[in-house]
XYZ file of C-alpha atoms in Angstrom:
318
model
C -0.010 0.000 0.003
C 2.206 2.745 -1.300
C 2.004 6.235 -0.019
C 2.737 9.255 -2.014
C 0.322 12.123 -1.990
C -3.220 10.807 -1.714
C -5.901 13.323 -2.447
C -9.277 13.540 -0.805
C -11.856 11.935 -3.055
C -15.389 12.154 -1.687
C -18.146 9.680 -2.409
C -20.774 11.047 -4.757
C -24.524 10.675 -4.422
C -25.730 9.605 -7.876
C -29.266 10.539 -8.849
C -31.571 8.016 -10.462
C -34.739 8.321 -12.485
C -37.773 8.955 -10.259
C -39.846 5.935 -9.344
C -42.950 7.798 -8.283
C -45.134 10.714 -9.301
C -42.984 13.088 -7.242
C -40.762 15.485 -9.200
C -37.093 14.588 -9.451
C -36.134 17.384 -7.054
C -38.123 15.590 -4.354
C -36.277 12.333 -4.700
C -32.773 11.461 -3.515
C -30.839 8.259 -4.126
C -27.787 7.719 -1.985
C -25.234 5.063 -2.837
C -24.928 2.930 0.274
C -21.248 3.720 0.601
C -19.748 3.746 4.008
C -16.612 5.098 5.554
C -13.450 3.474 6.542
C -11.605 0.464 6.696
C -12.118 -1.948 9.347
C -15.159 -4.028 9.257
C -17.233 -1.262 8.583
C -19.191 -4.386 8.269
C -21.835 -2.144 6.909
C -19.924 -1.770 3.682
C -19.700 -5.214 2.150
C -23.336 -6.186 1.917
C -25.150 -2.868 2.122
C -23.231 -1.345 -0.732
C -23.292 -4.209 -3.179
C -25.483 -2.665 -5.849
C -27.932 -1.384 -3.267
C -29.397 2.079 -3.511
C -31.232 3.863 -0.761
C -34.283 5.785 -1.919
C -35.082 8.662 0.452
C -38.337 10.357 -0.360
C -39.092 13.830 0.939
C -36.414 16.151 -0.332
C -32.749 16.049 -1.235
C -31.480 17.386 2.028
C -29.698 16.363 5.189
C -32.961 16.939 7.018
C -34.608 14.247 4.924
C -31.837 11.822 5.746
C -32.076 12.655 9.421
C -35.787 11.913 9.389
C -35.192 8.495 7.856
C -32.390 7.737 10.329
C -34.826 8.212 13.184
C -36.824 5.220 11.927
C -33.957 2.810 12.558
C -32.508 1.574 15.792
C -29.081 0.163 14.956
C -27.995 0.433 18.611
C -30.720 -1.978 19.684
C -29.642 -4.338 16.920
C -26.048 -4.251 18.157
C -27.188 -4.900 21.713
C -29.073 -7.985 20.575
C -25.970 -9.235 18.752
C -23.867 -8.748 21.883
C -26.373 -10.671 23.980
C -26.303 -13.543 21.511
C -22.547 -14.033 22.004
C -22.630 -13.303 25.724
C -20.754 -10.014 25.899
C -20.096 -6.585 24.489
C -18.297 -5.155 21.474
C -15.166 -7.230 21.998
C -17.029 -10.526 22.044
C -19.025 -9.529 18.959
C -15.805 -8.646 17.113
C -14.107 -11.885 18.131
C -17.085 -13.993 17.089
C -17.487 -12.185 13.774
C -13.834 -12.345 12.723
C -13.586 -16.027 13.619
C -16.549 -16.850 11.375
C -18.321 -14.917 8.595
C -16.067 -11.900 8.959
C -12.942 -13.997 8.544
C -14.155 -15.445 5.242
C -15.159 -12.007 3.963
C -12.000 -10.140 4.947
C -9.654 -12.929 3.900
C -11.020 -12.451 0.401
C -10.764 -8.676 0.607
C -7.199 -8.733 1.948
C -6.183 -11.390 -0.565
C -5.505 -11.121 -4.295
C -8.176 -13.437 -5.704
C -10.925 -12.482 -8.138
C -13.838 -13.629 -5.904
C -14.657 -10.095 -4.757
C -17.205 -7.608 -5.952
C -16.553 -4.007 -7.031
C -16.927 -2.586 -3.537
C -14.711 -5.190 -1.916
C -12.074 -4.649 -4.598
C -12.159 -0.934 -3.869
C -11.725 -1.554 -0.133
C -8.831 -3.897 -0.922
C -7.200 -1.103 -2.859
C -7.727 1.399 -0.020
C -6.323 -0.916 2.608
C -3.303 -1.751 0.460
C -2.656 1.979 -0.001
C -2.717 2.409 3.797
C -0.169 -0.367 4.262
C 2.099 1.160 1.612
C 1.745 4.529 3.264
C 2.790 3.111 6.622
C 5.731 1.271 5.088
C 6.888 4.497 3.507
C 6.614 6.300 6.831
C 8.737 3.631 8.466
C 11.341 3.361 5.723
C 11.739 7.145 5.567
C 13.561 6.843 8.890
C 16.036 4.298 7.562
C 16.348 0.519 7.104
C 14.103 -1.711 9.245
C 16.600 -4.523 9.731
C 16.530 -5.491 13.414
C 13.837 -2.931 14.305
C 11.260 -4.391 16.690
C 7.664 -3.740 15.596
C 4.381 -4.616 17.263
C 1.604 -5.085 14.686
C -1.441 -4.720 16.923
C -4.508 -6.150 15.189
C -2.561 -7.800 12.369
C -5.494 -9.376 10.481
C -4.152 -11.715 7.801
C -0.647 -10.241 7.969
C -0.930 -7.525 5.336
C 1.563 -5.338 7.227
C 3.475 -7.947 9.220
C 4.737 -9.721 6.130
C 6.128 -6.638 4.335
C 7.770 -5.606 7.605
C 9.437 -8.995 7.936
C 10.630 -8.832 4.340
C 12.457 -5.618 5.282
C 14.202 -7.392 8.159
C 12.049 -6.088 11.019
C 11.493 -8.294 14.083
C 7.692 -8.417 14.191
C 5.376 -9.357 17.047
C 1.872 -9.572 15.552
C -1.427 -10.253 17.231
C -5.124 -10.320 16.490
C -8.238 -11.055 18.521
C -9.306 -13.630 15.924
C -7.635 -17.040 15.997
C -8.760 -17.599 12.404
C -7.018 -14.401 11.290
C -3.822 -15.310 13.140
C -3.729 -18.795 11.620
C -4.184 -17.317 8.131
C -1.498 -14.671 8.764
C 0.957 -17.308 9.935
C 0.304 -19.449 6.873
C 0.695 -16.491 4.507
C 3.930 -15.404 6.230
C 5.463 -18.873 5.852
C 4.401 -19.078 2.223
C 5.779 -15.661 1.298
C 8.972 -15.666 3.373
C 10.063 -19.299 3.128
C 8.883 -19.778 -0.473
C 8.882 -23.517 -0.072
C 12.359 -23.658 1.466
C 13.231 -24.887 4.947
C 15.266 -21.842 5.959
C 14.671 -18.113 5.666
C 17.027 -15.873 3.693
C 19.768 -14.388 5.837
C 18.629 -11.430 7.948
C 14.930 -12.290 7.903
C 12.839 -13.466 10.857
C 9.342 -14.944 10.710
C 6.823 -12.733 12.528
C 5.768 -14.064 15.914
C 1.985 -14.356 15.788
C -0.335 -14.697 18.769
C -4.048 -14.543 19.514
C -4.646 -11.568 21.799
C -6.830 -8.521 22.219
C -5.159 -5.133 22.334
C -5.682 -4.735 26.067
C -3.515 -7.808 26.798
C -0.488 -6.717 24.768
C 2.695 -6.077 26.714
C 6.410 -5.590 26.198
C 8.470 -2.816 24.594
C 8.983 -2.208 20.902
C 10.792 0.346 18.791
C 7.568 0.906 16.885
C 3.926 0.026 17.489
C 1.462 0.050 14.589
C -2.310 -0.324 14.889
C -4.162 -0.129 11.563
C -7.923 0.169 11.204
C -8.672 -1.357 14.631
C -9.828 1.711 16.570
C -13.059 1.507 14.559
C -14.110 -1.150 17.106
C -13.622 1.234 20.076
C -15.908 4.096 21.190
C -13.979 7.288 21.899
C -13.766 6.870 25.682
C -12.258 3.390 25.264
C -10.135 4.517 22.319
C -8.428 7.097 24.537
C -7.367 4.390 26.981
C -6.280 2.101 24.149
C -4.152 4.818 22.520
C -2.456 5.415 25.891
C -1.862 1.666 26.269
C -0.361 1.331 22.772
C 1.839 4.361 23.416
C 3.164 2.704 26.585
C 4.445 -0.178 24.451
C 6.334 1.990 21.996
C 9.817 3.417 22.505
C 10.171 5.580 19.377
C 7.110 5.591 17.118
C 3.387 4.894 17.230
C 1.418 4.729 13.989
C -2.388 4.638 14.038
C -4.977 4.551 11.283
C -8.629 5.190 12.007
C -11.900 6.108 10.393
C -12.138 9.900 10.454
C -15.212 11.351 12.123
C -16.695 14.200 10.145
C -20.325 15.183 9.705
C -20.274 13.776 6.173
C -18.747 10.378 6.995
C -20.874 10.015 10.088
C -24.016 10.610 8.075
C -22.971 8.011 5.489
C -22.329 5.453 8.205
C -25.709 6.047 9.809
C -27.435 5.691 6.462
C -25.782 2.305 6.006
C -26.997 1.176 9.426
C -30.557 1.472 8.180
C -30.016 -1.759 6.277
C -29.147 -4.676 8.548
C -27.491 -7.643 6.921
C -25.352 -10.664 7.800
C -22.123 -8.722 7.334
C -23.127 -5.994 9.774
C -21.989 -7.805 12.837
C -19.727 -5.181 14.395
C -20.230 -1.598 15.426
C -18.234 0.989 13.536
C -16.890 3.939 15.555
C -15.506 6.998 13.833
C -12.939 9.218 15.533
C -12.245 12.917 15.179
C -8.598 13.600 14.505
C -8.582 16.213 17.259
C -9.732 13.584 19.785
C -6.985 11.152 18.722
C -4.404 13.927 18.924
C -5.650 14.901 22.378
C -5.335 11.275 23.573
C -1.765 11.150 22.262
C -0.857 14.377 23.966
C -2.199 13.115 27.294
C 0.015 10.087 26.864
C 3.051 12.308 26.258
C 3.231 11.940 22.481
C 2.891 14.371 19.559
C 1.926 13.828 15.939
C 4.789 14.182 13.505
C 3.206 13.014 10.226
C -0.334 12.740 8.931
C -1.883 11.038 5.959
C -5.287 10.335 4.464
C -6.211 7.353 2.287
C -9.435 7.614 0.344
C -11.011 5.566 -2.357
C -14.665 5.417 -3.303
C -15.609 3.239 -0.302
C -12.578 3.423 1.990
C -11.528 6.335 4.175
C -8.674 6.157 6.654
C -6.645 8.811 8.496
C -3.078 7.886 9.424
C -0.980 9.576 12.088
C 2.592 8.894 13.134
C 3.400 10.002 16.680
C 6.662 10.271 18.571
C 7.442 11.066 22.235
C 6.830 14.756 22.913
C-alpha cells in the first residue's frame, strides 16, 4: 500500500430516475457507501449494488428523518447478547466466522470479490504502503522491533518481515492469526526450509489489544480503533503508546459530519455482514489522547477511495 500524496476523493450521491409521481427534485438516491476500513461491516453487503431511496427532499434533514426510523444500537445490543458479551465478544465472534471469510477475500488477491470489496482492498493496500513508507523514511528496518497490533491476515506484518524487522503480531481472531501465519510462511520461506539471511518470521499470537505487553521500537495499529468508542479509544491509545519506544502509527476512520451521516445511512439496512459496530474518531480527539500520553503527531496522511476512508498519524514522544 504505497504512499505518495493521496488526495481527498469524496463519495458522490448519484441521482436516479424517479420511481414515483414526485418530481425529481423531491427524490434522492444515496449510494450505500460507508466510511473506513475496518469491518465497517456495513460496507460489504449494504453497498453491493444497493441504492437507498429517500423520499421527501434532497437534504440532510430528509436523511435525518429516515435515520430516526432505525434503531441500529438496539440491533447491536441484541448481537452482543447472543454471544454473551459486548463489542469485544461480537468482534471476536465475527472475525472467527463470517467476517474472517469475507475479509480474507478482501485482503487477498483473488478475483472472488465484488466491485466494492475490490475498492476496499485497494484502499487498505494503500494504507499499508503509506505506513511502510513512513517507516522506511527513517532508515532501514533490519533489526527494528515492531508490534503489529490487530494484524489481520498479515498484510503489514509480512512486508515488515521482508524488510528485516522483528515483528510481534497479534489479533483477537484465532482464524485471522492462523491465516497470517500461513501467509507469512508461504511468502517468506517460499517452499524452502530456511529463511534468507537477515529475515525473521513474525511471531503471531491470539490476543486482544488490552492484553499486549512488552516494549518495541515501533507500534502500529491499523484500522482497529473503529471497534472502540472514543472513551475506550483514549485508553487504548495510551496503552499502545506505553508499548512503543520511538514511534506509534495509528490509522482510524475519520469522524466528520459527512462520513458520520454516510455510516448512519448504512446502518438502516441490517444484513449478515453488519456484525460489528463501527466507531468513527475525530482527528482532534486522537491527537488529544496522544498528547495526554506524552506523544505528539509528526506526520499525517489520508487514504481515500470510493468506499474506503482512513486517517493515518505517526506520533513520537513529545
